[in-house]
Amino acid sequence: MAARATGNDAPGEDAPLLLYAVKQVELAVRAHLDELLRPAGITALQYTALTVLDRRDGLTSAELARNSFVTPQAMRDLVTALERRDLIARRHDPAHRRRLLIALTPAGQALLTQTRDEVGALEERMLDGLSDAERRAFRDYLNRARTALAGGPAQ
């Protein structure tokens, strides 16, 4: 992944691929999030799942896995750990009794509220030095890149 970029998109001959830079940012964010969330007793992956449920309550484990960027197998373990901590609860889907839907509990909501300011401060630190317009553009570029890749791996 650390291959050198070539062509018009590279600021210089020694510039790393953009994919490499994105991965570096992801790893830095995850390391900071893990450190920030450690006192709350959760990981960055667990936090991601909780924030997904905060926005979209009542997902199946498979839906939560897709929206949290983990495999269904990893989500099974994650859900078990969060349920043991009473941060989420599973209930039967009234329309499809065999499906289990996952929702935040009041304790899960409280944990998100408790960590919101610190997570916001981390995002602010990441974007320090960018103007409001640059922040909006950066968010737009990231969303467009994610949408472009949403169809799955390159063929």
PDB file of C-alpha atoms in Angstrom:
ATOM      1  CA  MET A   1       0.000   0.000   0.000  1.00  0.00           C
ATOM      2  CA  ALA A   2       2.962   2.351   0.468  1.00  0.00           C
ATOM      3  CA  ALA A   3       3.664   2.417  -3.252  1.00  0.00           C
ATOM      4  CA  ARG A   4       4.700   5.711  -4.724  1.00  0.00           C
ATOM      5  CA  ALA A   5       2.120   7.796  -6.539  1.00  0.00           C
ATOM      6  CA  THR A   6       2.663   8.772 -10.136  1.00  0.00           C
ATOM      7  CA  GLY A   7       0.868  11.048 -12.528  1.00  0.00           C
ATOM      8  CA  ASN A   8      -0.809  14.390 -12.134  1.00  0.00           C
ATOM      9  CA  ASP A   9      -2.446  13.595  -8.793  1.00  0.00           C
ATOM     10  CA  ALA A  10       0.856  13.432  -6.900  1.00  0.00           C
ATOM     11  CA  PRO A  11       2.364  16.580  -5.388  1.00  0.00           C
ATOM     12  CA  GLY A  12       5.819  15.046  -5.736  1.00  0.00           C
ATOM     13  CA  GLU A  13       7.644  11.929  -6.867  1.00  0.00           C
ATOM     14  CA  ASP A  14       7.909  10.618  -3.311  1.00  0.00           C
ATOM     15  CA  ALA A  15       4.271  11.185  -2.311  1.00  0.00           C
ATOM     16  CA  PRO A  16       2.495   8.080  -0.944  1.00  0.00           C
ATOM     17  CA  LEU A  17      -0.720   6.854  -2.504  1.00  0.00           C
ATOM     18  CA  LEU A  18      -3.838   8.595  -1.283  1.00  0.00           C
ATOM     19  CA  LEU A  19      -5.096   5.196  -0.097  1.00  0.00           C
ATOM     20  CA  TYR A  20      -2.061   4.982   2.180  1.00  0.00           C
ATOM     21  CA  ALA A  21      -2.760   8.442   3.623  1.00  0.00           C
ATOM     22  CA  VAL A  22      -6.414   7.520   4.264  1.00  0.00           C
ATOM     23  CA  LYS A  23      -5.304   4.348   6.066  1.00  0.00           C
ATOM     24  CA  GLN A  24      -2.844   6.352   8.194  1.00  0.00           C
ATOM     25  CA  VAL A  25      -5.644   8.707   9.239  1.00  0.00           C
ATOM     26  CA  GLU A  26      -7.925   5.762  10.026  1.00  0.00           C
ATOM     27  CA  LEU A  27      -5.274   4.104  12.203  1.00  0.00           C
ATOM     28  CA  ALA A  28      -4.529   7.365  14.027  1.00  0.00           C
ATOM     29  CA  VAL A  29      -8.222   8.019  14.685  1.00  0.00           C
ATOM     30  CA  ARG A  30      -8.757   4.472  15.920  1.00  0.00           C
ATOM     31  CA  ALA A  31      -5.752   4.633  18.261  1.00  0.00           C
ATOM     32  CA  HIS A  32      -6.933   7.947  19.720  1.00  0.00           C
ATOM     33  CA  LEU A  33     -10.519   6.692  20.029  1.00  0.00           C
ATOM     34  CA  ASP A  34      -9.412   3.492  21.768  1.00  0.00           C
ATOM     35  CA  GLU A  35      -7.389   5.553  24.264  1.00  0.00           C
ATOM     36  CA  LEU A  36     -10.220   8.029  24.786  1.00  0.00           C
ATOM     37  CA  LEU A  37     -12.847   5.278  25.254  1.00  0.00           C
ATOM     38  CA  ARG A  38     -10.762   2.990  27.476  1.00  0.00           C
ATOM     39  CA  PRO A  39     -12.049   4.586  30.726  1.00  0.00           C
ATOM     40  CA  ALA A  40     -15.615   3.892  29.544  1.00  0.00           C
ATOM     41  CA  GLY A  41     -14.686   0.238  29.001  1.00  0.00           C
ATOM     42  CA  ILE A  42     -15.401   0.079  25.273  1.00  0.00           C
ATOM     43  CA  THR A  43     -13.377  -0.079  22.072  1.00  0.00           C
ATOM     44  CA  ALA A  44     -13.583   2.107  18.988  1.00  0.00           C
ATOM     45  CA  LEU A  45     -15.421  -0.705  17.161  1.00  0.00           C
ATOM     46  CA  GLN A  46     -17.972  -0.992  19.963  1.00  0.00           C
ATOM     47  CA  TYR A  47     -18.375   2.785  19.976  1.00  0.00           C
ATOM     48  CA  THR A  48     -18.988   2.738  16.227  1.00  0.00           C
ATOM     49  CA  ALA A  49     -21.742   0.145  16.652  1.00  0.00           C
ATOM     50  CA  LEU A  50     -23.358   2.201  19.414  1.00  0.00           C
ATOM     51  CA  THR A  51     -23.323   5.346  17.271  1.00  0.00           C
ATOM     52  CA  VAL A  52     -24.879   3.430  14.371  1.00  0.00           C
ATOM     53  CA  LEU A  53     -27.682   2.283  16.682  1.00  0.00           C
ATOM     54  CA  ASP A  54     -28.078   5.832  17.934  1.00  0.00           C
ATOM     55  CA  ARG A  55     -28.868   6.899  14.357  1.00  0.00           C
ATOM     56  CA  ARG A  56     -30.754   3.759  13.239  1.00  0.00           C
ATOM     57  CA  ASP A  57     -32.422   1.879  16.056  1.00  0.00           C
ATOM     58  CA  GLY A  58     -33.693  -1.670  15.560  1.00  0.00           C
ATOM     59  CA  LEU A  59     -31.132  -3.211  13.213  1.00  0.00           C
ATOM     60  CA  THR A  60     -30.369  -6.890  12.804  1.00  0.00           C
ATOM     61  CA  SER A  61     -26.861  -8.046  13.643  1.00  0.00           C
ATOM     62  CA  ALA A  62     -26.048  -8.356   9.913  1.00  0.00           C
ATOM     63  CA  GLU A  63     -27.310  -4.820   9.221  1.00  0.00           C
ATOM     64  CA  LEU A  64     -25.339  -3.486  12.171  1.00  0.00           C
ATOM     65  CA  ALA A  65     -22.212  -5.267  10.903  1.00  0.00           C
ATOM     66  CA  ARG A  66     -22.543  -3.692   7.443  1.00  0.00           C
ATOM     67  CA  ASN A  67     -23.072  -0.229   8.915  1.00  0.00           C
ATOM     68  CA  SER A  68     -20.218  -0.643  11.411  1.00  0.00           C
ATOM     69  CA  PHE A  69     -17.703  -1.924   8.839  1.00  0.00           C
ATOM     70  CA  VAL A  70     -17.098  -5.310  10.482  1.00  0.00           C
ATOM     71  CA  THR A  71     -17.826  -8.890   9.485  1.00  0.00           C
ATOM     72  CA  PRO A  72     -20.979 -10.615  10.748  1.00  0.00           C
ATOM     73  CA  GLN A  73     -18.761 -12.957  12.793  1.00  0.00           C
ATOM     74  CA  ALA A  74     -16.999 -10.033  14.484  1.00  0.00           C
ATOM     75  CA  MET A  75     -20.351  -8.351  15.101  1.00  0.00           C
ATOM     76  CA  ARG A  76     -21.663 -11.443  16.889  1.00  0.00           C
ATOM     77  CA  ASP A  77     -18.876 -11.139  19.492  1.00  0.00           C
ATOM     78  CA  LEU A  78     -19.275  -7.374  19.678  1.00  0.00           C
ATOM     79  CA  VAL A  79     -23.038  -7.636  20.251  1.00  0.00           C
ATOM     80  CA  THR A  80     -22.524 -10.227  22.979  1.00  0.00           C
ATOM     81  CA  ALA A  81     -20.045  -7.968  24.782  1.00  0.00           C
ATOM     82  CA  LEU A  82     -22.285  -4.891  24.514  1.00  0.00           C
ATOM     83  CA  GLU A  83     -25.329  -6.854  25.651  1.00  0.00           C
ATOM     84  CA  ARG A  84     -23.445  -8.169  28.703  1.00  0.00           C
ATOM     85  CA  ARG A  85     -22.710  -4.544  29.641  1.00  0.00           C
ATOM     86  CA  ASP A  86     -26.412  -3.669  29.184  1.00  0.00           C
ATOM     87  CA  LEU A  87     -25.496  -1.107  26.509  1.00  0.00           C
ATOM     88  CA  ILE A  88     -27.746  -2.768  23.929  1.00  0.00           C
ATOM     89  CA  ALA A  89     -30.721  -5.111  24.002  1.00  0.00           C
ATOM     90  CA  ARG A  90     -32.071  -7.590  21.482  1.00  0.00           C
ATOM     91  CA  ARG A  91     -35.759  -8.125  20.889  1.00  0.00           C
ATOM     92  CA  HIS A  92     -37.812 -10.134  18.423  1.00  0.00           C
ATOM     93  CA  ASP A  93     -38.994  -8.293  15.328  1.00  0.00           C
ATOM     94  CA  PRO A  94     -42.812  -8.166  15.585  1.00  0.00           C
ATOM     95  CA  ALA A  95     -43.083  -8.555  11.796  1.00  0.00           C
ATOM     96  CA  HIS A  96     -40.620 -11.461  11.555  1.00  0.00           C
ATOM     97  CA  ARG A  97     -40.459 -13.362  14.838  1.00  0.00           C
ATOM     98  CA  ARG A  98     -37.251 -15.167  13.887  1.00  0.00           C
ATOM     99  CA  ARG A  99     -35.306 -11.913  13.430  1.00  0.00           C
ATOM    100  CA  LEU A 100     -33.684 -10.240  16.406  1.00  0.00           C
ATOM    101  CA  LEU A 101     -33.459  -6.461  16.386  1.00  0.00           C
ATOM    102  CA  ILE A 102     -30.800  -4.594  18.330  1.00  0.00           C
ATOM    103  CA  ALA A 103     -31.429  -1.323  20.145  1.00  0.00           C
ATOM    104  CA  LEU A 104     -29.558   0.977  22.492  1.00  0.00           C
ATOM    105  CA  THR A 105     -30.479   0.753  26.147  1.00  0.00           C
ATOM    106  CA  PRO A 106     -30.645   3.812  28.390  1.00  0.00           C
ATOM    107  CA  ALA A 107     -27.157   2.848  29.620  1.00  0.00           C
ATOM    108  CA  GLY A 108     -25.894   2.778  26.028  1.00  0.00           C
ATOM    109  CA  GLN A 109     -27.406   6.179  25.351  1.00  0.00           C
ATOM    110  CA  ALA A 110     -25.860   7.528  28.556  1.00  0.00           C
ATOM    111  CA  LEU A 111     -22.425   6.247  27.530  1.00  0.00           C
ATOM    112  CA  LEU A 112     -22.698   8.029  24.179  1.00  0.00           C
ATOM    113  CA  THR A 113     -23.740  11.228  25.955  1.00  0.00           C
ATOM    114  CA  GLN A 114     -20.833  10.844  28.399  1.00  0.00           C
ATOM    115  CA  THR A 115     -18.252  10.500  25.596  1.00  0.00           C
ATOM    116  CA  ARG A 116     -19.744  12.951  23.077  1.00  0.00           C
ATOM    117  CA  ASP A 117     -17.647  15.984  24.077  1.00  0.00           C
ATOM    118  CA  GLU A 118     -14.345  14.093  24.099  1.00  0.00           C
ATOM    119  CA  VAL A 119     -15.046  12.480  20.726  1.00  0.00           C
ATOM    120  CA  GLY A 120     -16.053  15.886  19.362  1.00  0.00           C
ATOM    121  CA  ALA A 121     -12.787  17.334  20.649  1.00  0.00           C
ATOM    122  CA  LEU A 122     -10.860  14.580  18.846  1.00  0.00           C
ATOM    123  CA  GLU A 123     -12.650  15.400  15.590  1.00  0.00           C
ATOM    124  CA  GLU A 124     -11.939  19.077  16.145  1.00  0.00           C
ATOM    125  CA  ARG A 125      -8.251  18.283  16.683  1.00  0.00           C
ATOM    126  CA  MET A 126      -8.179  16.263  13.450  1.00  0.00           C
ATOM    127  CA  LEU A 127      -9.690  19.165  11.504  1.00  0.00           C
ATOM    128  CA  ASP A 128      -7.647  21.901  13.201  1.00  0.00           C
ATOM    129  CA  GLY A 129      -6.299  24.319  10.636  1.00  0.00           C
ATOM    130  CA  LEU A 130      -9.114  23.740   8.133  1.00  0.00           C
ATOM    131  CA  SER A 131     -11.574  26.519   7.418  1.00  0.00           C
ATOM    132  CA  ASP A 132     -15.320  25.891   7.611  1.00  0.00           C
ATOM    133  CA  ALA A 133     -15.435  25.650   3.829  1.00  0.00           C
ATOM    134  CA  GLU A 134     -12.529  23.185   3.784  1.00  0.00           C
ATOM    135  CA  ARG A 135     -14.239  21.086   6.472  1.00  0.00           C
ATOM    136  CA  ARG A 136     -17.450  20.945   4.431  1.00  0.00           C
ATOM    137  CA  ALA A 137     -15.475  20.045   1.302  1.00  0.00           C
ATOM    138  CA  PHE A 138     -13.468  17.383   3.170  1.00  0.00           C
ATOM    139  CA  ARG A 139     -16.666  15.774   4.492  1.00  0.00           C
ATOM    140  CA  ASP A 140     -18.169  15.904   1.002  1.00  0.00           C
ATOM    141  CA  TYR A 141     -15.062  14.337  -0.575  1.00  0.00           C
ATOM    142  CA  LEU A 142     -15.016  11.529   1.992  1.00  0.00           C
ATOM    143  CA  ASN A 143     -18.726  10.828   1.509  1.00  0.00           C
ATOM    144  CA  ARG A 144     -18.335  10.799  -2.270  1.00  0.00           C
ATOM    145  CA  ALA A 145     -15.352   8.437  -2.039  1.00  0.00           C
ATOM    146  CA  ARG A 146     -17.305   6.113   0.263  1.00  0.00           C
ATOM    147  CA  THR A 147     -20.288   6.164  -2.106  1.00  0.00           C
ATOM    148  CA  ALA A 148     -18.038   5.372  -5.070  1.00  0.00           C
ATOM    149  CA  LEU A 149     -16.714   2.297  -3.250  1.00  0.00           C
ATOM    150  CA  ALA A 150     -20.060   1.183  -1.783  1.00  0.00           C
ATOM    151  CA  GLY A 151     -20.637  -1.262  -4.630  1.00  0.00           C
ATOM    152  CA  GLY A 152     -17.942  -3.533  -3.225  1.00  0.00           C
ATOM    153  CA  PRO A 153     -14.346  -4.380  -4.077  1.00  0.00           C
ATOM    154  CA  ALA A 154     -12.878  -3.338  -7.406  1.00  0.00           C
ATOM    155  CA  GLN A 155     -13.379  -5.909 -10.150  1.00  0.00           C
TER     156      GLN A 155
END
